[in-house]
Amino acid sequence: MSDSVRVRFAPSPTGHLHVGGARTALFNWLFARHHGGRFVLRIEDTDVARNRPEYTQAIYAGLRWIGLDWDEGPDVGGPHGPYLQSQRADRHLAVARELLALGRAYECFCSQRPADDDENDDEPEAVAPAALPCTCAALSDADKTEARARGPAAIRFKVPPGQDLVVDDLIRDRVTFPKETVGDFIIVTSDNRALYNLAVVIDDHDMAITHVIRGDEHLANTPKQQLLYDALGWTAPRFAHIPIILNAQRRKLPKRDGATSLNEYEAMGYVPEAVVNFLALLGWSPRDNREVLTRDELIKLFDVDGVVKHPAIFDTTKLGWMNKEYIKSQPAGALADRLLALMRSHPNAAGAAVGSVDGGAAIASLDRTYIERVASLFHDRVRTVIDVFELGSYFFTDGVITPTE
């Protein structure tokens, strides 16, 4: 594969970076680095009610914590910007008007009701329902004029009749959607807001994305997106839908559960190298079935042909084992550095681990030499960094005991 590979990670800033999103970002990043391509970060910040600027910063921080860098994005720029979706609204509406002019879309004056499943890009439906019946495509010019006087129109894409829709997916192979499951769908709301399927097609095209690697909850949106590409005369990217992540009870990991965010795992004392290794194996494995892999090895070995179709299980026991292996493989000095970093980034977590009432302030005042001496005592025993504080809490309270060599 050539060095023209371009992939993207396009999260919505509605919360901290979830492990599912982090896995998606990692797979895209590994694919880009494996093929010598470009990794683009696009922030889909059009959900005004739920977006928060601090969550955009949290996404940046989460990606950087696991060592992912991006070649283009809102904070680093690039030739295909803007990379904030909210700044692309005029472009989205211009393309919608182009579809109207081409006769591939029409004004919709149906009474107010929820838009199709594509309106909420954060939680797309698992199965694409047929669009509700709409007769607006058959309205006369006089009827349209009368309807416009009553209020603004939405814009609905006109699905060509008479054929099943086929998605050739790099992971799931050929997936067929019966024609009756995809009816004419809304692409712009009556308040002039482009919906997910239109916006993502335009943005991916404008950013020259060659491969869309994303969670399989988006598979149901793909036939609609292919129809939009065809109508606009654009070449669609290759699609690869990675398997859903389930917890030990075989239930979907909730996106807004704090215990499934990278920020929470950092606070619990997991090290980023272990988290990256663990996430890489959620739905993918190398041909030799090794489990402990360095970042360079992951880049060398990763490709989508090793990604499975069935759900991946998030096994916290395995993550703990892997975290312990990474801690043991590095010297006590490295563990001391991680302890100091944890004190700075999550002082309350460190303080709570030793029963401190000052939010960890006393711990943060300790010098590195002392911290390393404590770390050396527990280096081979701890599963997480925070375990040092818990197992050796007496070394971090009003010092009656001093660790010896």
Short mmCIF file of C-alpha atoms in Angstrom, two decimals:
data_model
loop_
_atom_site.label_atom_id
_atom_site.label_comp_id
_atom_site.label_asym_id
_atom_site.label_seq_id
_atom_site.Cartn_x
_atom_site.Cartn_y
_atom_site.Cartn_z
CA MET A 1 0.00 0.00 0.00
CA SER A 2 1.34 3.44 -0.91
CA ASP A 3 2.23 6.31 1.39
CA SER A 4 -0.95 8.10 0.30
CA VAL A 5 -2.94 6.42 3.09
CA ARG A 6 -4.95 8.99 5.06
CA VAL A 7 -7.08 8.03 8.05
CA ARG A 8 -8.89 10.06 10.66
CA PHE A 9 -10.19 9.92 14.20
CA ALA A 10 -13.27 12.10 14.63
CA PRO A 11 -14.53 12.18 18.23
CA SER A 12 -17.26 14.39 19.67
CA PRO A 13 -16.19 16.48 22.71
CA THR A 14 -19.01 15.34 24.97
CA GLY A 15 -16.91 13.65 27.65
CA HIS A 16 -13.50 12.19 28.46
CA LEU A 17 -11.97 9.86 25.89
CA HIS A 18 -13.64 6.47 26.27
CA VAL A 19 -11.58 3.29 25.87
CA GLY A 20 -13.65 2.41 22.81
CA GLY A 21 -12.74 5.70 21.17
CA ALA A 22 -9.13 5.28 22.23
CA ARG A 23 -9.06 1.83 20.60
CA THR A 24 -10.48 3.33 17.38
CA ALA A 25 -7.88 6.11 17.45
CA LEU A 26 -5.11 3.57 18.08
CA PHE A 27 -6.16 1.31 15.20
CA ASN A 28 -6.22 4.32 12.84
CA TRP A 29 -2.87 5.56 14.12
CA LEU A 30 -1.23 2.14 13.79
CA PHE A 31 -2.65 1.71 10.28
CA ALA A 32 -1.30 5.10 9.23
CA ARG A 33 2.13 4.54 10.75
CA HIS A 34 2.34 0.98 9.35
CA HIS A 35 1.67 2.26 5.82
CA GLY A 36 3.65 5.49 6.10
CA GLY A 37 0.48 7.55 5.84
CA ARG A 38 -1.17 10.45 7.66
CA PHE A 39 -3.29 10.42 10.82
CA VAL A 40 -5.86 13.23 10.97
CA LEU A 41 -7.69 14.39 14.09
CA ARG A 42 -11.07 16.01 13.42
CA ILE A 43 -13.29 17.22 16.25
CA GLU A 44 -17.00 16.77 15.50
CA ASP A 45 -18.27 19.51 17.79
CA THR A 46 -21.72 20.21 16.36
CA ASP A 47 -23.72 18.93 19.34
CA VAL A 48 -24.14 22.34 20.97
CA ALA A 49 -26.11 21.02 23.94
CA ARG A 50 -23.42 18.55 25.06
CA ASN A 51 -20.09 19.79 23.69
CA ARG A 52 -17.65 21.34 26.14
CA PRO A 53 -14.27 22.96 25.33
CA GLU A 54 -12.71 21.18 28.29
CA TYR A 55 -13.63 17.85 26.72
CA THR A 56 -11.77 18.78 23.54
CA GLN A 57 -8.72 19.35 25.71
CA ALA A 58 -9.41 16.04 27.48
CA ILE A 59 -9.39 14.26 24.11
CA TYR A 60 -6.02 15.81 23.27
CA ALA A 61 -4.68 14.83 26.70
CA GLY A 62 -5.99 11.27 26.47
CA LEU A 63 -4.46 10.70 23.04
CA ARG A 64 -1.14 12.16 24.13
CA TRP A 65 -1.15 10.06 27.30
CA ILE A 66 -1.19 6.88 25.21
CA GLY A 67 1.47 8.34 22.93
CA LEU A 68 -0.59 9.09 19.82
CA ASP A 69 0.42 12.09 17.72
CA TRP A 70 -1.53 13.48 14.78
CA ASP A 71 -0.27 14.96 11.53
CA GLU A 72 -3.22 17.31 11.04
CA GLY A 73 -5.81 18.63 13.45
CA PRO A 74 -7.38 21.67 15.11
CA ASP A 75 -4.34 22.42 17.24
CA VAL A 76 -1.61 21.61 14.71
CA GLY A 77 -3.27 22.80 11.49
CA GLY A 78 -2.84 21.24 8.08
CA PRO A 79 -3.75 21.71 4.41
CA HIS A 80 -7.30 20.33 4.70
CA GLY A 81 -8.74 22.42 7.52
CA PRO A 82 -10.67 23.58 9.32
CA TYR A 83 -10.59 20.50 11.53
CA LEU A 84 -13.41 21.60 13.83
CA GLN A 85 -16.65 20.42 12.24
CA SER A 86 -18.54 23.44 13.59
CA GLN A 87 -16.40 25.65 11.35
CA ARG A 88 -17.44 23.69 8.26
CA ALA A 89 -21.19 24.41 8.40
CA ASP A 90 -21.22 26.70 5.34
CA ARG A 91 -19.47 24.03 3.28
CA HIS A 92 -22.01 21.40 4.37
CA LEU A 93 -24.96 23.58 3.38
CA ALA A 94 -23.37 24.45 0.03
CA VAL A 95 -23.09 20.77 -0.85
CA ALA A 96 -26.69 20.20 0.25
CA ARG A 97 -27.78 22.92 -2.17
CA GLU A 98 -25.73 21.20 -4.86
CA LEU A 99 -27.66 17.97 -4.24
CA LEU A 100 -30.92 19.92 -4.57
CA ALA A 101 -29.74 21.37 -7.88
CA LEU A 102 -28.78 17.90 -9.12
CA GLY A 103 -32.22 16.56 -8.28
CA ARG A 104 -30.70 14.11 -5.78
CA ALA A 105 -32.39 15.77 -2.80
CA TYR A 106 -35.61 17.66 -2.17
CA GLU A 107 -37.18 20.02 0.32
CA CYS A 108 -39.13 18.26 3.04
CA PHE A 109 -42.03 19.99 4.78
CA CYS A 110 -43.18 17.09 6.93
CA SER A 111 -44.44 18.05 10.38
CA GLN A 112 -41.76 18.31 13.06
CA ARG A 113 -40.56 14.90 14.21
CA PRO A 114 -37.22 13.34 15.16
CA ALA A 115 -34.84 13.02 12.25
CA ASP A 116 -33.59 9.66 11.03
CA ASP A 117 -31.00 7.64 12.93
CA ASP A 118 -28.16 9.64 11.39
CA GLU A 119 -28.96 12.73 13.45
CA ASN A 120 -27.03 11.49 16.46
CA ASP A 121 -23.51 10.68 15.39
CA ASP A 122 -22.42 9.79 18.92
CA GLU A 123 -24.69 6.75 19.21
CA PRO A 124 -25.77 5.58 15.75
CA GLU A 125 -28.38 2.88 15.56
CA ALA A 126 -27.27 -0.72 15.24
CA VAL A 127 -29.82 -1.31 12.48
CA ALA A 128 -30.90 1.32 9.98
CA PRO A 129 -34.69 1.69 10.09
CA ALA A 130 -36.65 2.64 7.02
CA ALA A 131 -37.29 6.38 6.85
CA LEU A 132 -40.79 7.50 7.75
CA PRO A 133 -42.99 7.97 4.67
CA CYS A 134 -42.62 11.37 3.03
CA THR A 135 -44.50 12.64 -0.01
CA CYS A 136 -42.74 15.99 -0.30
CA ALA A 137 -40.81 14.90 -3.40
CA ALA A 138 -44.09 14.96 -5.35
CA LEU A 139 -45.19 18.46 -4.27
CA SER A 140 -45.95 20.96 -7.01
CA ASP A 141 -44.19 24.32 -7.14
CA ALA A 142 -47.34 25.97 -5.80
CA ASP A 143 -47.50 23.52 -2.90
CA LYS A 144 -43.85 24.19 -2.09
CA THR A 145 -44.38 27.94 -2.10
CA GLU A 146 -47.32 27.57 0.25
CA ALA A 147 -45.34 25.24 2.53
CA ARG A 148 -42.36 27.61 2.69
CA ALA A 149 -44.68 30.34 3.90
CA ARG A 150 -45.59 28.17 6.89
CA GLY A 151 -42.00 27.53 7.92
CA PRO A 152 -38.52 26.44 6.80
CA ALA A 153 -37.93 23.16 5.03
CA ALA A 154 -35.57 20.34 5.83
CA ILE A 155 -33.63 18.68 3.01
CA ARG A 156 -34.10 14.99 2.32
CA PHE A 157 -31.85 12.83 0.15
CA LYS A 158 -33.61 10.91 -2.61
CA VAL A 159 -32.58 7.25 -2.52
CA PRO A 160 -32.55 5.65 -5.98
CA PRO A 161 -35.18 2.91 -6.21
CA GLY A 162 -34.91 -0.73 -7.07
CA GLN A 163 -31.66 -2.17 -5.73
CA ASP A 164 -30.18 -3.57 -2.55
CA LEU A 165 -27.27 -1.63 -1.12
CA VAL A 166 -23.93 -3.38 -0.74
CA VAL A 167 -21.00 -2.40 1.46
CA ASP A 168 -17.64 -4.06 0.77
CA ASP A 169 -15.96 -3.84 4.16
CA LEU A 170 -12.30 -4.65 4.78
CA ILE A 171 -13.21 -6.52 7.98
CA ARG A 172 -16.80 -7.68 7.60
CA ASP A 173 -16.48 -8.48 3.89
CA ARG A 174 -19.62 -7.92 1.80
CA VAL A 175 -22.66 -6.69 3.73
CA THR A 176 -26.00 -6.33 1.95
CA PHE A 177 -28.73 -3.95 3.09
CA PRO A 178 -32.15 -4.75 1.57
CA LYS A 179 -33.44 -1.76 -0.37
CA GLU A 180 -36.52 -1.44 1.84
CA THR A 181 -34.35 -0.69 4.91
CA VAL A 182 -33.00 2.57 3.49
CA GLY A 183 -35.60 5.14 2.50
CA ASP A 184 -35.16 8.81 1.68
CA PHE A 185 -33.33 10.35 4.64
CA ILE A 186 -32.93 13.85 6.02
CA ILE A 187 -29.52 15.45 5.44
CA VAL A 188 -30.27 19.01 6.64
CA THR A 189 -32.75 19.92 9.38
CA SER A 190 -35.28 22.72 9.09
CA ASP A 191 -33.03 24.88 11.28
CA ASN A 192 -30.26 24.61 8.67
CA ARG A 193 -28.08 22.05 10.40
CA ALA A 194 -26.36 19.35 8.37
CA LEU A 195 -26.81 15.91 9.88
CA TYR A 196 -24.11 13.36 10.50
CA ASN A 197 -24.17 11.37 7.26
CA LEU A 198 -23.88 14.42 5.03
CA ALA A 199 -21.31 16.20 7.20
CA VAL A 200 -19.03 13.19 7.56
CA VAL A 201 -19.06 12.45 3.82
CA ILE A 202 -18.14 16.03 2.96
CA ASP A 203 -15.44 16.23 5.61
CA ASP A 204 -13.87 12.89 4.70
CA HIS A 205 -13.87 13.87 1.02
CA ASP A 206 -12.41 17.32 1.63
CA MET A 207 -9.71 15.85 3.87
CA ALA A 208 -8.83 13.20 1.25
CA ILE A 209 -9.46 10.34 3.67
CA THR A 210 -8.66 7.01 2.01
CA HIS A 211 -9.71 4.59 4.76
CA VAL A 212 -12.46 4.98 7.36
CA ILE A 213 -11.70 2.70 10.32
CA ARG A 214 -14.44 2.98 12.94
CA GLY A 215 -16.69 1.05 15.29
CA ASP A 216 -19.19 -1.35 13.76
CA GLU A 217 -22.08 0.63 15.27
CA HIS A 218 -21.49 2.92 12.28
CA LEU A 219 -21.96 0.13 9.74
CA ALA A 220 -25.66 0.93 9.33
CA ASN A 221 -24.77 4.47 8.23
CA THR A 222 -22.39 3.30 5.53
CA PRO A 223 -24.90 2.58 2.72
CA LYS A 224 -26.34 6.07 3.12
CA GLN A 225 -22.87 7.54 2.95
CA GLN A 226 -22.03 5.53 -0.16
CA LEU A 227 -25.20 6.86 -1.80
CA LEU A 228 -24.09 10.41 -1.03
CA TYR A 229 -20.63 9.76 -2.48
CA ASP A 230 -22.20 8.38 -5.65
CA ALA A 231 -24.63 11.28 -6.00
CA LEU A 232 -21.80 13.81 -5.68
CA GLY A 233 -19.51 11.94 -8.07
CA TRP A 234 -16.88 11.41 -5.39
CA THR A 235 -14.80 8.30 -4.73
CA ALA A 236 -15.71 6.76 -1.39
CA PRO A 237 -12.95 5.71 1.01
CA ARG A 238 -12.48 2.06 1.94
CA PHE A 239 -14.46 1.16 5.04
CA ALA A 240 -13.32 -1.07 7.91
CA HIS A 241 -15.70 -1.56 10.83
CA ILE A 242 -13.98 -2.84 13.95
CA PRO A 243 -15.85 -5.03 16.47
CA ILE A 244 -17.71 -3.70 19.46
CA ILE A 245 -16.09 -3.94 22.91
CA LEU A 246 -18.05 -5.79 25.60
CA ASN A 247 -17.42 -6.02 29.32
CA ALA A 248 -17.00 -9.29 31.22
CA GLN A 249 -20.79 -9.66 31.41
CA ARG A 250 -20.93 -9.47 27.59
CA ARG A 251 -22.61 -6.06 27.73
CA LYS A 252 -21.59 -2.96 25.80
CA LEU A 253 -19.20 -0.65 27.63
CA PRO A 254 -21.18 2.53 28.41
CA LYS A 255 -19.55 5.59 26.84
CA ARG A 256 -20.20 7.89 29.74
CA ASP A 257 -19.19 5.53 32.50
CA GLY A 258 -16.20 7.21 34.18
CA ALA A 259 -14.51 3.87 34.82
CA THR A 260 -14.14 3.37 31.08
CA SER A 261 -12.33 6.64 30.29
CA LEU A 262 -8.59 6.92 29.81
CA ASN A 263 -8.50 9.59 32.47
CA GLU A 264 -9.88 7.11 34.99
CA TYR A 265 -7.41 4.39 34.06
CA GLU A 266 -4.56 6.87 34.42
CA ALA A 267 -5.84 7.79 37.90
CA MET A 268 -6.02 4.10 38.83
CA GLY A 269 -2.31 3.73 38.09
CA TYR A 270 -2.25 1.98 34.73
CA VAL A 271 0.75 2.81 32.55
CA PRO A 272 0.18 4.02 28.98
CA GLU A 273 2.39 1.37 27.37
CA ALA A 274 0.26 -1.40 28.88
CA VAL A 275 -2.98 0.35 27.94
CA VAL A 276 -1.83 0.70 24.33
CA ASN A 277 -0.75 -2.95 24.18
CA PHE A 278 -4.05 -4.07 25.72
CA LEU A 279 -6.22 -1.89 23.45
CA ALA A 280 -4.37 -3.11 20.36
CA LEU A 281 -5.38 -6.69 21.21
CA LEU A 282 -9.08 -5.83 21.55
CA GLY A 283 -10.20 -7.32 18.27
CA TRP A 284 -6.78 -7.77 16.67
CA SER A 285 -3.87 -10.12 17.17
CA PRO A 286 -0.55 -10.71 15.43
CA ARG A 287 -0.08 -13.88 13.43
CA ASP A 288 2.26 -15.32 16.06
CA ASN A 289 -0.31 -14.64 18.85
CA ARG A 290 2.17 -12.79 21.06
CA GLU A 291 0.52 -10.71 23.77
CA VAL A 292 3.25 -8.35 25.00
CA LEU A 293 4.27 -6.07 22.14
CA THR A 294 6.21 -2.82 22.04
CA ARG A 295 4.88 0.18 20.16
CA ASP A 296 7.36 -0.36 17.34
CA GLU A 297 6.30 -4.00 17.07
CA LEU A 298 2.64 -2.97 16.92
CA ILE A 299 3.37 -0.53 14.10
CA LYS A 300 5.28 -3.20 12.18
CA LEU A 301 2.66 -5.92 12.61
CA PHE A 302 -0.69 -4.12 12.59
CA ASP A 303 -3.04 -4.28 9.63
CA VAL A 304 -6.80 -4.57 9.34
CA ASP A 305 -6.60 -8.09 7.92
CA GLY A 306 -5.85 -9.25 11.46
CA VAL A 307 -8.99 -7.66 12.93
CA VAL A 308 -11.78 -10.08 13.83
CA LYS A 309 -15.53 -9.70 13.28
CA HIS A 310 -16.77 -10.94 16.65
CA PRO A 311 -17.00 -8.69 19.75
CA ALA A 312 -13.88 -8.04 21.81
CA ILE A 313 -14.02 -8.66 25.57
CA PHE A 314 -12.52 -6.06 27.89
CA ASP A 315 -10.82 -8.29 30.45
CA THR A 316 -9.65 -6.17 33.39
CA THR A 317 -7.73 -9.12 34.84
CA LYS A 318 -5.67 -9.35 31.68
CA LEU A 319 -5.11 -5.59 31.69
CA GLY A 320 -3.86 -5.83 35.28
CA TRP A 321 -1.49 -8.67 34.39
CA MET A 322 -0.16 -6.75 31.41
CA ASN A 323 0.28 -3.59 33.48
CA LYS A 324 2.28 -5.54 36.06
CA GLU A 325 4.51 -6.99 33.34
CA TYR A 326 5.32 -3.51 32.02
CA ILE A 327 6.08 -2.17 35.50
CA LYS A 328 8.35 -5.14 36.28
CA SER A 329 10.18 -4.82 32.96
CA GLN A 330 11.42 -1.33 33.82
CA PRO A 331 13.74 -0.24 36.65
CA ALA A 332 12.50 1.09 39.97
CA GLY A 333 13.53 4.56 38.86
CA ALA A 334 10.93 4.43 36.10
CA LEU A 335 8.28 3.45 38.65
CA ALA A 336 9.36 6.39 40.81
CA ASP A 337 8.92 8.72 37.84
CA ARG A 338 5.43 7.32 37.29
CA LEU A 339 4.59 7.87 40.96
CA LEU A 340 5.72 11.48 40.72
CA ALA A 341 3.73 11.99 37.52
CA LEU A 342 0.63 10.50 39.16
CA MET A 343 1.04 12.84 42.12
CA ARG A 344 1.01 15.79 39.73
CA SER A 345 -1.82 14.67 37.46
CA HIS A 346 -4.08 13.01 40.04
CA PRO A 347 -3.08 14.21 43.53
CA ASN A 348 -6.44 13.30 45.03
CA ALA A 349 -6.11 9.69 43.86
CA ALA A 350 -2.63 9.45 45.35
CA GLY A 351 -3.80 11.04 48.58
CA ALA A 352 -6.80 8.75 48.88
CA ALA A 353 -4.60 5.69 48.37
CA VAL A 354 -2.62 6.46 51.52
CA GLY A 355 -5.55 7.79 53.50
CA SER A 356 -4.30 11.38 53.30
CA VAL A 357 -6.70 14.18 54.16
CA ASP A 358 -4.72 16.87 52.34
CA GLY A 359 -5.41 15.68 48.79
CA GLY A 360 -1.90 14.31 48.37
CA ALA A 361 -0.09 17.59 49.06
CA ALA A 362 2.24 15.99 51.61
CA ILE A 363 3.14 13.20 49.19
CA ALA A 364 3.97 15.70 46.47
CA SER A 365 6.50 17.37 48.78
CA LEU A 366 8.63 14.22 49.05
CA ASP A 367 11.88 14.16 47.07
CA ARG A 368 12.54 11.78 44.20
CA THR A 369 15.28 9.83 45.99
CA TYR A 370 12.87 8.93 48.77
CA ILE A 371 10.16 7.98 46.26
CA GLU A 372 12.56 5.72 44.36
CA ARG A 373 13.65 3.94 47.54
CA VAL A 374 10.01 3.22 48.37
CA ALA A 375 9.31 2.13 44.78
CA SER A 376 12.19 -0.35 44.88
CA LEU A 377 10.55 -2.16 47.80
CA PHE A 378 7.36 -2.87 45.87
CA HIS A 379 8.60 -2.88 42.29
CA ASP A 380 8.02 -6.60 41.64
CA ARG A 381 4.74 -6.83 43.54
CA VAL A 382 2.49 -4.06 42.29
CA ARG A 383 -0.17 -4.44 39.61
CA THR A 384 -0.66 -0.69 39.19
CA VAL A 385 1.30 2.41 40.12
CA ILE A 386 -1.28 3.35 42.73
CA ASP A 387 -0.59 0.03 44.50
CA VAL A 388 2.70 1.47 45.76
CA PHE A 389 0.76 4.09 47.69
CA GLU A 390 -1.68 1.50 49.03
CA LEU A 391 0.86 -1.20 49.97
CA GLY A 392 3.36 1.28 51.34
CA SER A 393 1.00 3.87 52.77
CA TYR A 394 3.05 4.03 55.99
CA PHE A 395 5.94 5.49 54.00
CA PHE A 396 3.79 8.39 52.83
CA THR A 397 2.16 9.43 56.09
CA ASP A 398 3.80 11.47 58.84
CA GLY A 399 7.05 9.58 58.57
CA VAL A 400 7.68 7.18 61.36
CA ILE A 401 9.34 4.75 59.00
CA THR A 402 12.13 5.42 56.53
CA PRO A 403 12.77 2.90 53.75
CA THR A 404 16.22 1.37 53.76
CA GLU A 405 18.25 0.18 50.82
#
